[in-house]
XYZ file of C-alpha atoms in Angstrom:
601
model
C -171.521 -92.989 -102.512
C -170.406 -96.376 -100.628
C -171.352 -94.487 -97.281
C -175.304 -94.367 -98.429
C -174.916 -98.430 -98.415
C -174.173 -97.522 -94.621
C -177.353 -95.749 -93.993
C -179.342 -98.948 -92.164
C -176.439 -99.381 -89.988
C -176.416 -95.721 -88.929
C -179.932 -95.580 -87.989
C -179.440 -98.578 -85.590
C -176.586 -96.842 -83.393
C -176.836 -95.837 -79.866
C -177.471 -92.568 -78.567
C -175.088 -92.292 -75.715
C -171.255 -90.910 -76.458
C -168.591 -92.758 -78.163
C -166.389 -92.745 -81.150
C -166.689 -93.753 -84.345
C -164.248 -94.819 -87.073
C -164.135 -95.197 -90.906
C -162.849 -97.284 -92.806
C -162.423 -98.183 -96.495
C -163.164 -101.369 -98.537
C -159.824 -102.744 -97.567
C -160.147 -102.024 -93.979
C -157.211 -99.045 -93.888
C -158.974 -96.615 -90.950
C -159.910 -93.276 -92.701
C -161.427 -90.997 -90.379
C -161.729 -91.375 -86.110
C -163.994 -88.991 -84.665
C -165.707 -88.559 -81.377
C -169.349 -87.699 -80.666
C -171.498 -86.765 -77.619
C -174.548 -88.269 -79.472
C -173.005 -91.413 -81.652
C -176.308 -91.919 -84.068
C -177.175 -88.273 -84.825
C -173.160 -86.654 -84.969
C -172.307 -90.359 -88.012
C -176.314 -89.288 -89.524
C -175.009 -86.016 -89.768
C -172.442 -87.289 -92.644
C -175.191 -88.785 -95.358
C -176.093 -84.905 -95.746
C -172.457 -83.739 -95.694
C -171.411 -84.316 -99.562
C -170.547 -80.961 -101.190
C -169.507 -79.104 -98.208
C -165.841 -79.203 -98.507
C -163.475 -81.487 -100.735
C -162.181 -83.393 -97.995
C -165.215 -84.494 -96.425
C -166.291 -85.523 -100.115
C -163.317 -87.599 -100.561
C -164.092 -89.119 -97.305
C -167.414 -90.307 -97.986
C -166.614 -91.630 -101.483
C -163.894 -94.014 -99.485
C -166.035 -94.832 -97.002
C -166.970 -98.408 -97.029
C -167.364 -99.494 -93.348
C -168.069 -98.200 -90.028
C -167.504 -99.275 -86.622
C -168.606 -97.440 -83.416
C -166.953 -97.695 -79.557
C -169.504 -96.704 -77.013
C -167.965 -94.566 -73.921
C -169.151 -93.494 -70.756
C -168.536 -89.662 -71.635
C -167.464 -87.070 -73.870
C -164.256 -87.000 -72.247
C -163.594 -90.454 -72.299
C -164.356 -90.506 -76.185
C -162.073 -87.776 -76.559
C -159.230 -89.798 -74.983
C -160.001 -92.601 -77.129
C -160.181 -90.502 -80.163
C -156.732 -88.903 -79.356
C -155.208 -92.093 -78.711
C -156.801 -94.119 -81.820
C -155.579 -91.183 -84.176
C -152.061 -91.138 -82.565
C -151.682 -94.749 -83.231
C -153.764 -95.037 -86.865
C -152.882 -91.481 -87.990
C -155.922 -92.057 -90.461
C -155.890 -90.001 -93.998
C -158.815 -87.196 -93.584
C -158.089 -86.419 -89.614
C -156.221 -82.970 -89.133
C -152.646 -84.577 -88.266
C -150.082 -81.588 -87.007
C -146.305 -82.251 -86.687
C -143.619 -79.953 -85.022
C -141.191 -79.200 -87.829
C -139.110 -77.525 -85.479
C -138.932 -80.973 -83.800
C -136.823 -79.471 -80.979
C -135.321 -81.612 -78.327
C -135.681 -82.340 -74.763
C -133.128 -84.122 -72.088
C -134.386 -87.740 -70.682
C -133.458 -88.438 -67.089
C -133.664 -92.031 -67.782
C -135.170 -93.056 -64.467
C -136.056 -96.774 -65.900
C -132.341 -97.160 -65.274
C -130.950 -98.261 -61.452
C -128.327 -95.289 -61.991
C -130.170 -92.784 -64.473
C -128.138 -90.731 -67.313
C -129.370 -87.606 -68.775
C -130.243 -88.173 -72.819
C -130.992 -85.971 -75.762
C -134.775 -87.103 -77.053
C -136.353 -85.862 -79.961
C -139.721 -86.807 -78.370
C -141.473 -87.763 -75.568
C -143.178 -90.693 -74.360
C -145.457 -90.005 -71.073
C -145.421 -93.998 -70.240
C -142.061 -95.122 -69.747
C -141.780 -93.318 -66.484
C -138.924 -90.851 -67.466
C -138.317 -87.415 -66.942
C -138.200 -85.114 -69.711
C -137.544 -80.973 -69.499
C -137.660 -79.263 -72.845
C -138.268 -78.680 -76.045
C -135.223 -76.434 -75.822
C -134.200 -73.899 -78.162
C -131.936 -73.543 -79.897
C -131.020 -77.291 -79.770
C -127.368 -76.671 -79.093
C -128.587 -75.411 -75.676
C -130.269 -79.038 -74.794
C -126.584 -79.930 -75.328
C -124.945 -77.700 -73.716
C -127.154 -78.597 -70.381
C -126.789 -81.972 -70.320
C -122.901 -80.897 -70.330
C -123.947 -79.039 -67.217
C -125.362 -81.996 -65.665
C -122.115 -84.131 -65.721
C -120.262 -81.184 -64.761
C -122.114 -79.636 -61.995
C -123.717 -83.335 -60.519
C -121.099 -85.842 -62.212
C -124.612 -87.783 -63.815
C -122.443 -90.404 -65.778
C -122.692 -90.190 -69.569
C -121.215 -93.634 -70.285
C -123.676 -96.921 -71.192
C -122.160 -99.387 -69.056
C -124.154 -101.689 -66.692
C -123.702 -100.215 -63.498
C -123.396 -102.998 -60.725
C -120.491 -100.931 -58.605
C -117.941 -103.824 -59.098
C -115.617 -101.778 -61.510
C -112.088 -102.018 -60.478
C -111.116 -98.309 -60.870
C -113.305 -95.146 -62.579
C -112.603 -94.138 -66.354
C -111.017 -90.706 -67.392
C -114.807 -89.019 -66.797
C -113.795 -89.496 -62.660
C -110.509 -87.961 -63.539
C -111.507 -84.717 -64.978
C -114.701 -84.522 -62.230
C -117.311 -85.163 -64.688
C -118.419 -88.336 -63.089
C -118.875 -89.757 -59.697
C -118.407 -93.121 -60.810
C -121.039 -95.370 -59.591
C -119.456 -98.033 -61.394
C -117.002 -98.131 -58.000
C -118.835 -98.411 -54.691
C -116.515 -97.401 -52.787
C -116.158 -94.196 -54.490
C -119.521 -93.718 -54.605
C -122.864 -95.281 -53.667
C -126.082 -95.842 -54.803
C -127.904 -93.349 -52.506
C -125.266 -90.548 -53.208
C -125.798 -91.398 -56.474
C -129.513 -91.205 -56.519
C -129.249 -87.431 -54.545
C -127.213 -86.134 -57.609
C -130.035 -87.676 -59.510
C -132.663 -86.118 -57.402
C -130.100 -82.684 -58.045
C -130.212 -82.837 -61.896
C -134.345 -83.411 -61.825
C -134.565 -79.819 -59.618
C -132.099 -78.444 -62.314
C -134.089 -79.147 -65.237
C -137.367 -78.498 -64.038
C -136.285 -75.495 -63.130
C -136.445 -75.310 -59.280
C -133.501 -73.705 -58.518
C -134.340 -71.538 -55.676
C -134.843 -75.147 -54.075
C -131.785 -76.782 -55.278
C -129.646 -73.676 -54.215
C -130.929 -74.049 -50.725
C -130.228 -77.821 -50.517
C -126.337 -77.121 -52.064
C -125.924 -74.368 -49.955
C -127.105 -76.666 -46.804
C -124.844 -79.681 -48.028
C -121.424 -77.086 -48.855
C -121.332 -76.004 -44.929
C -122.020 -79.324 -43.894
C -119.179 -81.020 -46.114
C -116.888 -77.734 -44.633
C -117.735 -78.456 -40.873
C -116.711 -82.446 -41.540
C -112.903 -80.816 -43.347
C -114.195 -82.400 -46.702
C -113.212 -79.343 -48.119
C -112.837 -80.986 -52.229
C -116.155 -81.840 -51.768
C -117.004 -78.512 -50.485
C -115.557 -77.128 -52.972
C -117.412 -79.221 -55.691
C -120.871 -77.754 -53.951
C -119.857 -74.571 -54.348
C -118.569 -74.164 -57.641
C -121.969 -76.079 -58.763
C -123.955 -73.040 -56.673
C -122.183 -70.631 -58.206
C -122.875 -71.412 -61.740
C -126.575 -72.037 -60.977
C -126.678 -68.689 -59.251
C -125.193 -67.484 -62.461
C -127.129 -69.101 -64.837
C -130.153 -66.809 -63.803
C -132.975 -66.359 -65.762
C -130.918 -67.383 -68.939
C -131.759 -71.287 -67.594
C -134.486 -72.964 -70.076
C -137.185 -74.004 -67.626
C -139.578 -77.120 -68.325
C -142.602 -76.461 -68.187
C -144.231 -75.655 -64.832
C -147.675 -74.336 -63.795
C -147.571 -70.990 -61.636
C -150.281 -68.295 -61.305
C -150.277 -66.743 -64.587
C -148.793 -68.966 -66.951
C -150.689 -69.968 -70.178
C -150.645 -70.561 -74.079
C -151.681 -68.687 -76.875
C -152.616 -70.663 -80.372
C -152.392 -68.424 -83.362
C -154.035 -69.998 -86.427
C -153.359 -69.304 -90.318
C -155.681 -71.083 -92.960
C -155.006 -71.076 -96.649
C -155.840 -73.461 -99.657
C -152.575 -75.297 -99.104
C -152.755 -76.194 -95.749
C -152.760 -74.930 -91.755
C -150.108 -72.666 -90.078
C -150.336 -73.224 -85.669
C -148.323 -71.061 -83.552
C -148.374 -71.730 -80.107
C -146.779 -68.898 -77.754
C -146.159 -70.671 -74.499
C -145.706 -68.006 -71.537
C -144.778 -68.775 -68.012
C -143.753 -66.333 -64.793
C -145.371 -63.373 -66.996
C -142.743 -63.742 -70.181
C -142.820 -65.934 -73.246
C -140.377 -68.881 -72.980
C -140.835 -70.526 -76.603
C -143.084 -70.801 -79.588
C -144.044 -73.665 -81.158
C -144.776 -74.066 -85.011
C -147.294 -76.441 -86.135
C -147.966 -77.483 -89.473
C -150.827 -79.471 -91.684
C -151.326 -79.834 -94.970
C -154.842 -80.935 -94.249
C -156.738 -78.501 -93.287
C -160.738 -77.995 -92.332
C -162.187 -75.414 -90.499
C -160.467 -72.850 -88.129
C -162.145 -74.442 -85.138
C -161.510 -78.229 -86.515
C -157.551 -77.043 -86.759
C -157.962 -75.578 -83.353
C -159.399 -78.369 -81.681
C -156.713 -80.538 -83.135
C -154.649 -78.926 -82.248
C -155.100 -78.459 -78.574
C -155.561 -82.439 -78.688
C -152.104 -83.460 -80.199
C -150.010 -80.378 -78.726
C -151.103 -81.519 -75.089
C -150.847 -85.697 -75.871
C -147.124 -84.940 -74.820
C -147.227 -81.902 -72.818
C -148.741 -80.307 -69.458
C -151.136 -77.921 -70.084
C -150.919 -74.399 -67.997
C -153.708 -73.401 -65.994
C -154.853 -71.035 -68.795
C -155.466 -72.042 -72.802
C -155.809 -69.066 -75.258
C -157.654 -69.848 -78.248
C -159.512 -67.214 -80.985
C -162.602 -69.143 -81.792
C -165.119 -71.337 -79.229
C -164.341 -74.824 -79.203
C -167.350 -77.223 -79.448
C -166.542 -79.523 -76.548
C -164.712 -77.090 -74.642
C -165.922 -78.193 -71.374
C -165.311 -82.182 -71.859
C -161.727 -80.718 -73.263
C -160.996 -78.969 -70.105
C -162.115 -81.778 -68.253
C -159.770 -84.461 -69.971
C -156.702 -81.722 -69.957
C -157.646 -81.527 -66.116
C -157.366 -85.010 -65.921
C -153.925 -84.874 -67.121
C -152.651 -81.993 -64.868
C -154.327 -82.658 -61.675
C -155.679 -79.155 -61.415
C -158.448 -76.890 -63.324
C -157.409 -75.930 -67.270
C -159.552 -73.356 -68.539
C -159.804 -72.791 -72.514
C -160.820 -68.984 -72.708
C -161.320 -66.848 -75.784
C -160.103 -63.216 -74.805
C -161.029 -60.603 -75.683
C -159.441 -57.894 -74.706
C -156.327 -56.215 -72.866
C -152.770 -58.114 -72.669
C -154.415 -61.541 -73.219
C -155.854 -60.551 -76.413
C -152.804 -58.756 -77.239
C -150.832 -62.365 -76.935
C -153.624 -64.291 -78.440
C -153.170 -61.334 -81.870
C -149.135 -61.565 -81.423
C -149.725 -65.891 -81.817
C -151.780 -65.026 -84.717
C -149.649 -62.443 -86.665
C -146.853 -64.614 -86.594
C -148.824 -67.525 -87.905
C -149.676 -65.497 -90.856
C -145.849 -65.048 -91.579
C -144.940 -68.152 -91.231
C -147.954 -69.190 -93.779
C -146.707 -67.147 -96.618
C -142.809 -68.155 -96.086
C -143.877 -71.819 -95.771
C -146.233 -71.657 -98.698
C -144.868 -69.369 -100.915
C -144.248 -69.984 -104.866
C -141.173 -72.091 -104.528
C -142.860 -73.970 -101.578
C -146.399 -74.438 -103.825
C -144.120 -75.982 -106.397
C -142.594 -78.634 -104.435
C -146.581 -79.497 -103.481
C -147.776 -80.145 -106.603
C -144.246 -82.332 -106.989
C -145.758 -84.113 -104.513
C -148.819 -84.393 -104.991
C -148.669 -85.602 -108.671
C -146.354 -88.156 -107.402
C -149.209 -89.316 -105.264
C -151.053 -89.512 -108.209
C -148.829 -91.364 -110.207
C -147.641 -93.754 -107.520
C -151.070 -94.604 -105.729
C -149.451 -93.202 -102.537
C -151.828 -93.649 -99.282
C -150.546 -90.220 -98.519
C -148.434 -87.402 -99.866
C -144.629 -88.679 -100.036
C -143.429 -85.402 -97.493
C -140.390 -87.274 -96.562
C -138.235 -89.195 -99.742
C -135.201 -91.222 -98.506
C -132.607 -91.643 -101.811
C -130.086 -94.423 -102.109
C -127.018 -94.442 -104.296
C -124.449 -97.275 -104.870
C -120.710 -95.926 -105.933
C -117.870 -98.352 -106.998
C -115.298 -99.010 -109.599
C -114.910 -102.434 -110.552
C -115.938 -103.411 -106.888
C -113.774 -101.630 -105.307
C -114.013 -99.606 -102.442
C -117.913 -99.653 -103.211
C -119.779 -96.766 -100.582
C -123.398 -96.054 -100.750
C -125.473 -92.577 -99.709
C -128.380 -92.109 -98.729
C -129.828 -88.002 -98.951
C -133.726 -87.243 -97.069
C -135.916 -84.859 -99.065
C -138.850 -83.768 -96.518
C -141.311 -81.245 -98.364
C -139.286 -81.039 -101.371
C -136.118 -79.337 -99.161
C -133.200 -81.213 -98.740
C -132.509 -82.079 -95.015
C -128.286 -82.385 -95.145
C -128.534 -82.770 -91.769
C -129.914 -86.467 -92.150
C -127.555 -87.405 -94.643
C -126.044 -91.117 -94.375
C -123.067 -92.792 -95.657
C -121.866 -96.165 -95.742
C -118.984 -98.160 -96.582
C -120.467 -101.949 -97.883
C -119.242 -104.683 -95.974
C -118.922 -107.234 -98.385
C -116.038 -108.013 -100.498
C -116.966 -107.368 -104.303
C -120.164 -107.311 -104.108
C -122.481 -106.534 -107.251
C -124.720 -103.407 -107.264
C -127.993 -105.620 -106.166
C -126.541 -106.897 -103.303
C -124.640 -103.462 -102.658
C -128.071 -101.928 -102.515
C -129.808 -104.694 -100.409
C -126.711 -104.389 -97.426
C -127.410 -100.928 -97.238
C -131.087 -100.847 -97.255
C -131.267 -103.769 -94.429
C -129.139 -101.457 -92.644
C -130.732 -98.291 -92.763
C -134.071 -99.585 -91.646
C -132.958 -102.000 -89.657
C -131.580 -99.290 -87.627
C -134.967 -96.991 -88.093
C -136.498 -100.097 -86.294
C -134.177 -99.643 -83.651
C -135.101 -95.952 -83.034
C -138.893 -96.047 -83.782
C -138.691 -94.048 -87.068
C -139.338 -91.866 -88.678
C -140.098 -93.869 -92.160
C -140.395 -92.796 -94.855
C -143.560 -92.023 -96.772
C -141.632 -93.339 -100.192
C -137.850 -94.698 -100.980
C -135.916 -93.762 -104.038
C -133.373 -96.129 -105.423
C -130.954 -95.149 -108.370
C -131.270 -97.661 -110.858
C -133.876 -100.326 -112.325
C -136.035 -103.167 -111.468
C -133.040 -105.107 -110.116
C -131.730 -102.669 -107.183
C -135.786 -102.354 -106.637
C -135.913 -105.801 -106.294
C -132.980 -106.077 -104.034
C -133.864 -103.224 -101.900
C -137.599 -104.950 -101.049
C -136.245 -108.084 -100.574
C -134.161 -106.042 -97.486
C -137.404 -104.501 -96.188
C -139.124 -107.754 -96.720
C -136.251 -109.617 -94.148
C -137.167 -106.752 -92.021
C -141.137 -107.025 -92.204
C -141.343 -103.232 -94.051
C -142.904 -104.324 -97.133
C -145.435 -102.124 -96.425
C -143.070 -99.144 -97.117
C -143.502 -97.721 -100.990
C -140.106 -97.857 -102.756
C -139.496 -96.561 -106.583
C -136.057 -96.924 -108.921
C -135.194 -94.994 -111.386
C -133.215 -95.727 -114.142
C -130.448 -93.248 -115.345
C -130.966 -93.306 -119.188
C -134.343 -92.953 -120.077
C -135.341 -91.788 -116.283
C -138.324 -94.073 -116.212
C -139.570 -95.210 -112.854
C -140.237 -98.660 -111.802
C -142.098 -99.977 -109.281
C -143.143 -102.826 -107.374
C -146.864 -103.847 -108.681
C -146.522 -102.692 -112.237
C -144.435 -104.362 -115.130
C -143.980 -101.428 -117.636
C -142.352 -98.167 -116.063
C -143.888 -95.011 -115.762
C -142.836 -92.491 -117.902
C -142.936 -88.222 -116.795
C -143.507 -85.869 -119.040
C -140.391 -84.363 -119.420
C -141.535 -80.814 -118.353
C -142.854 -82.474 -115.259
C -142.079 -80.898 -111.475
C -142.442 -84.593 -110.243
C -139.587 -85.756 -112.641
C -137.379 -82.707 -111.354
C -138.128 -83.208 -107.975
C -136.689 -87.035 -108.204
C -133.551 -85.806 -110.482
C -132.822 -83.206 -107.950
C -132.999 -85.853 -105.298
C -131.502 -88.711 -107.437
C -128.459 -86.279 -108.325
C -128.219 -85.223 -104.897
C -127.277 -89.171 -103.270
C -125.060 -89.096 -106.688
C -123.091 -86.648 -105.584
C -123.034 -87.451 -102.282
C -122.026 -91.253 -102.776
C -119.490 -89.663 -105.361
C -117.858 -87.465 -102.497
C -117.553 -90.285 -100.065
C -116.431 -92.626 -102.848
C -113.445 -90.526 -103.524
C -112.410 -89.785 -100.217
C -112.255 -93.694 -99.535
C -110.240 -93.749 -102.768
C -107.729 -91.873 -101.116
C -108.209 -93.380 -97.677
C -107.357 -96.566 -99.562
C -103.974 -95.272 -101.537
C -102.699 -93.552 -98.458
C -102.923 -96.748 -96.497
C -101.783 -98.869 -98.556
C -98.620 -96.185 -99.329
C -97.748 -95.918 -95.813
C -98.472 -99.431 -94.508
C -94.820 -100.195 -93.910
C -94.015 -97.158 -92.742
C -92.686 -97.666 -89.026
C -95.022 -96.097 -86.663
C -97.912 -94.761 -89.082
C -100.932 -96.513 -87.777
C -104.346 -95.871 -88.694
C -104.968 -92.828 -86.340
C -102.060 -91.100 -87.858
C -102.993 -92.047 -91.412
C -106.098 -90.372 -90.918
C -104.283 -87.086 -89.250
C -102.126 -86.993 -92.371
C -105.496 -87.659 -94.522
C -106.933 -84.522 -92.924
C -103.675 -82.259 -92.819
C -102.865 -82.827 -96.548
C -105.577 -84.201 -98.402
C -103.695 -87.257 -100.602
C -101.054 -89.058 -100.818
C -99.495 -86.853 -103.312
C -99.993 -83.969 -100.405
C -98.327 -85.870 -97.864
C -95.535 -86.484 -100.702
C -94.974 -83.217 -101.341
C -94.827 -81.924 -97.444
C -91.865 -80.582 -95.783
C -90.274 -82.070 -92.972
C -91.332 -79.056 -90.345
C -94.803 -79.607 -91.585
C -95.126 -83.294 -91.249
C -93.628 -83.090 -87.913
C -96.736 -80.982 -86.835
C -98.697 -83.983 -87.623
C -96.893 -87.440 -87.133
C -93.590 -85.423 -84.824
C -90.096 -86.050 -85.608
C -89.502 -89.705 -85.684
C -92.639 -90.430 -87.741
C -91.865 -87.242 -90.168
C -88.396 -88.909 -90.338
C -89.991 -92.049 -91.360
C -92.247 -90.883 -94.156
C -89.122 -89.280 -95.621
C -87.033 -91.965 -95.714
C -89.599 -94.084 -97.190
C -90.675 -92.182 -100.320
C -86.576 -91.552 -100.783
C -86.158 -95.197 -100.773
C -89.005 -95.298 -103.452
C -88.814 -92.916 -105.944
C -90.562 -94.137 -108.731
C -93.956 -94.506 -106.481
């Protein structure tokens, strides 16, 4: 094994704390892992081969080692967190939320702050976040609230307060337009701000005092619309209740329970997050890399916290070998004592079995036959591909046109075999006549041009229907973006071979193959799905160009008709009463008249 070749170099390294990383022959980081005693935790690896698969993959990649000395265990577990959140190296125990549930950004790197929907958080850019909220609709829903109840604006202008008059949002009292100064200014602006923070943390014994305090006083000075305002927004608070999703606060009491479900196909997390003495949310976490119970546990604890404030209490059902310099470091983040505790008996335990039971449950539906199937998809198209990692998330493009016409393209997402329909793109190509390749390369420089914008997620490989010529053209988009790094395939219809970048001769699937179904099923999906869209341009395209000189059809109303009746053959054969309930009487008037005045259309 290339890691005995290491052996010298391990004998030479300090004993004092620190991390250590591996790497393989071409320098991609393998495994990051921290120590308390740097020379004898790495020694502890040469006599590690044929205790568990993964650790003998490891050490037959394992070509080089470097070490980073720390002043403590804790520190070297901060640097370990860190250097695995930004490597995410192939044989560490990586969990993802496939919930992915999102939280509301008060966006205080702005001068006047809006309240966002984020699908994560990021603890440096000095925002607020409350959430995860569940269901998502509700994150929604509240940031609703927020323009209602403290007019936050929702529009992406540059506020400088030198707009001539509000927009609409002032109109209907969703807004209390910033943009105009003398309607309102920056420090009334920045107390609704202060408002909507109290909200969403949850502090609304607080904020009810302060609106209460601010309604009389409005009253005594005869601003009685303003009063008004105040006390409609108390009102709904007050009703709101208990039903309000809280973020996450620390009071006497509160903690979090991790439930954990080991199998040969991966690691099942639940996390049972409980706060005031009732549970408020549980979190699923997933990995299809799995070690030990207590490796998964510390893990874990690690990546769940990177993002989130710990309670005061941490429930976990094994001992966790660093448990104190893990306290310390989650201590560190919270500004108060974190205790990891084992329970074992009475309500606590009861929690810490509930966390567990359901992990269980969610193992077998998440790995069940169906589920297993899609795995070894995957995993043979590792195989076959030379993937770094196991394609979990497939992006599919398709190209639809006749004759260059009206040419739309689809793109479908595939994330552990399941179609996400959800994520489903579709785009109309910008450029007049253009030929499949550069169809395919528009679209792909747009997609992931716009990924770029957003920060992901990529994709672990790309699917493109056709051969080496729409491959070609789609890498020479991610090339003009700098994403050559990212693993793209075609396939070709006929003979459903798959090309790729590095090899000249396509690969060939048995027929019988779950890889080759697994790319049909995707491949036939974006088919579809570019079909669908194709179609319904088609007859976007013959309705417009019908009712282009009709007097007073513009484009809004060609897409009302569109919608009420399908096709231009619909809208021909509509009465009078019923295209007056679209276009009214003058415009109904006008499509009659014009398909009377050409009859043989």
């Amino acid at each position: 094994m290339p890691i005995r070749d290491l052996k010298a170099r391990i004998a030479r390294l300090p004993e004092q704390p620190g991390v250590y990383v591996f790497a393989n022959d071409a320098g991609d980081t393998l495994y990051v892992g921290k120590a308390r005693v740097l020379r004898d935790r790495v020694r502890s690896y040469l006599a590690a081969e044929g205790t568990s698969p993964r650790h003998d993959a490891l050490l037959r990649e394992a070509d080089q080692l470097d070490v980073i000395v720390t002043d403590s265990v804790v520190e070297a577990l901060a640097l370990e967190n860190h250097l695995i959140k930004q490597k995410a190296p192939r044989y560490n125990i990586l969990l993802r939320d496939d919930k992915n549930y999102p939280y509301l950004q008060v966006t205080n790197s702005e001068r006047f702050p809006r309240v966002l929907v984020a699908r994560r958080v990021d603890p440096r850019d000095g925002n607020v976040y409350a959430g995860p909220f569940l269901p998502a609709s509700f994150a929604r829903r509240t940031m609703s609230l927020t323009h209602r109840l403290f007019g936050i604006r929702s529009c992406n202008e540059a506020i400088d307060g030198e707009r001539g008059r509000p927009c609409l949002e002032y109109d209907i009292k969703r807004c209390i337009a910033p943009c105009v100064r003398e309607i309102c200014s920056e420090e009334e602006y920045a107390a609704a701000v202060a408002d909507t923070k109290l909200f969403l943390e949850g502090r609304t014994d607080e904020l009810q005092v302060d609106l209460r305090r601010r309604m009389n006083e409005a009253a005594a000075d005869e601003q009685f619309e303003r009063a008004a305002q105040l006390r409609d927004a108390l009102r709904t608070i007050q009703a709101l209740g208990s039903r309000e999703q809280k973020m996450s606060t620390t009071a006497l009491g509160d903690r979090d329970a991790f439930g954990v479900k080991l199998g040969p196909a991966g690691a099942v997390v639940q996390v049972f997050q409980m706060r005031g003495g009732r549970v408020i949310e549980r979190i699923e976490l997933v990995s299809e890399n799995a070690g030990s119970e207590v490796e998964v546990l510390e893990a874990a604890v690690q990546q769940f916290y990177e993002s989130r404030e710990p309670p005061p209490e941490i429930h976990v059902p094994a001992p966790l070998p660093e448990s104190e310099a893990m306290e310390t470091w989650l201590a560190d983040r919270s500004n108060r004592r974190v205790r990891i505790v084992v329970p074992k008996r009475g309500e606590k335990r009861g929690l810490l079995e509930l966390a567990s039971r359901n992990a269980a449950v969610a193992y077998d539906a998440r790995f069940n036959d169906t589920v297993a199937a899609n795995y070894d998809a995957l995993e043979t198209l590792r195989a076959v591909l030379a993937l770094p990692a196991l394609p979990r998330r497939i992006e599919c493009f398709d190209i639809s046109t006749i004759q260059g016409s009206e040419t739309v393209a689809s793109m479908v997402v595939c994330e552990d075999g399941r179609m996400r329909r959800g994520e489903y793109r579709k785009y109309r190509i910008k450029g007049e006549r253009l030929d499949d390749f550069a169809a395919m390369s528009e679209v792909v420089l747009r997609r992931y041009r716009k990924l770029l914008e957003q920060g992901g997620p990529f994709p672990d490989l790309i699917l493109i229907d056709g051969g080496k010529g729409q491959l070609t053209a789609a890498y020479e988009a991610l090339r003009q973006l700098g994403l050559e790094n990212l693993v793209a395939v075609g396939i070709a219809k006929k003979e459903e071979l798959l090309f790729t970048r590095d090899r000249v001769d396509p690969i060939a699937l048995r027929t019988d193959s779950p890889a080759l179904h697994l790319i049909q099923r995707i491949r036939d999906e974006a088919h579809r799905f570019a079909l669908t869209f194709h179609r319904a341009a088609r007859r976007m395209r013959d309705l417009r160009s019908e009712l282009d000189d009709v007097p007073g059809i513009g484009p809004r109303r060609r897409r009302a008709l569109l919608r009420r009746f399908g096709s231009l053959a619909g809208v021909r054969r509509a009465t009078h009463d019923e295209l007056i309930g679209v276009v009214g009487p003058k415009g109904a008037d006008a499509i009659l008249a014009h398909f009377m005045n050409q009859p043989h259309h």
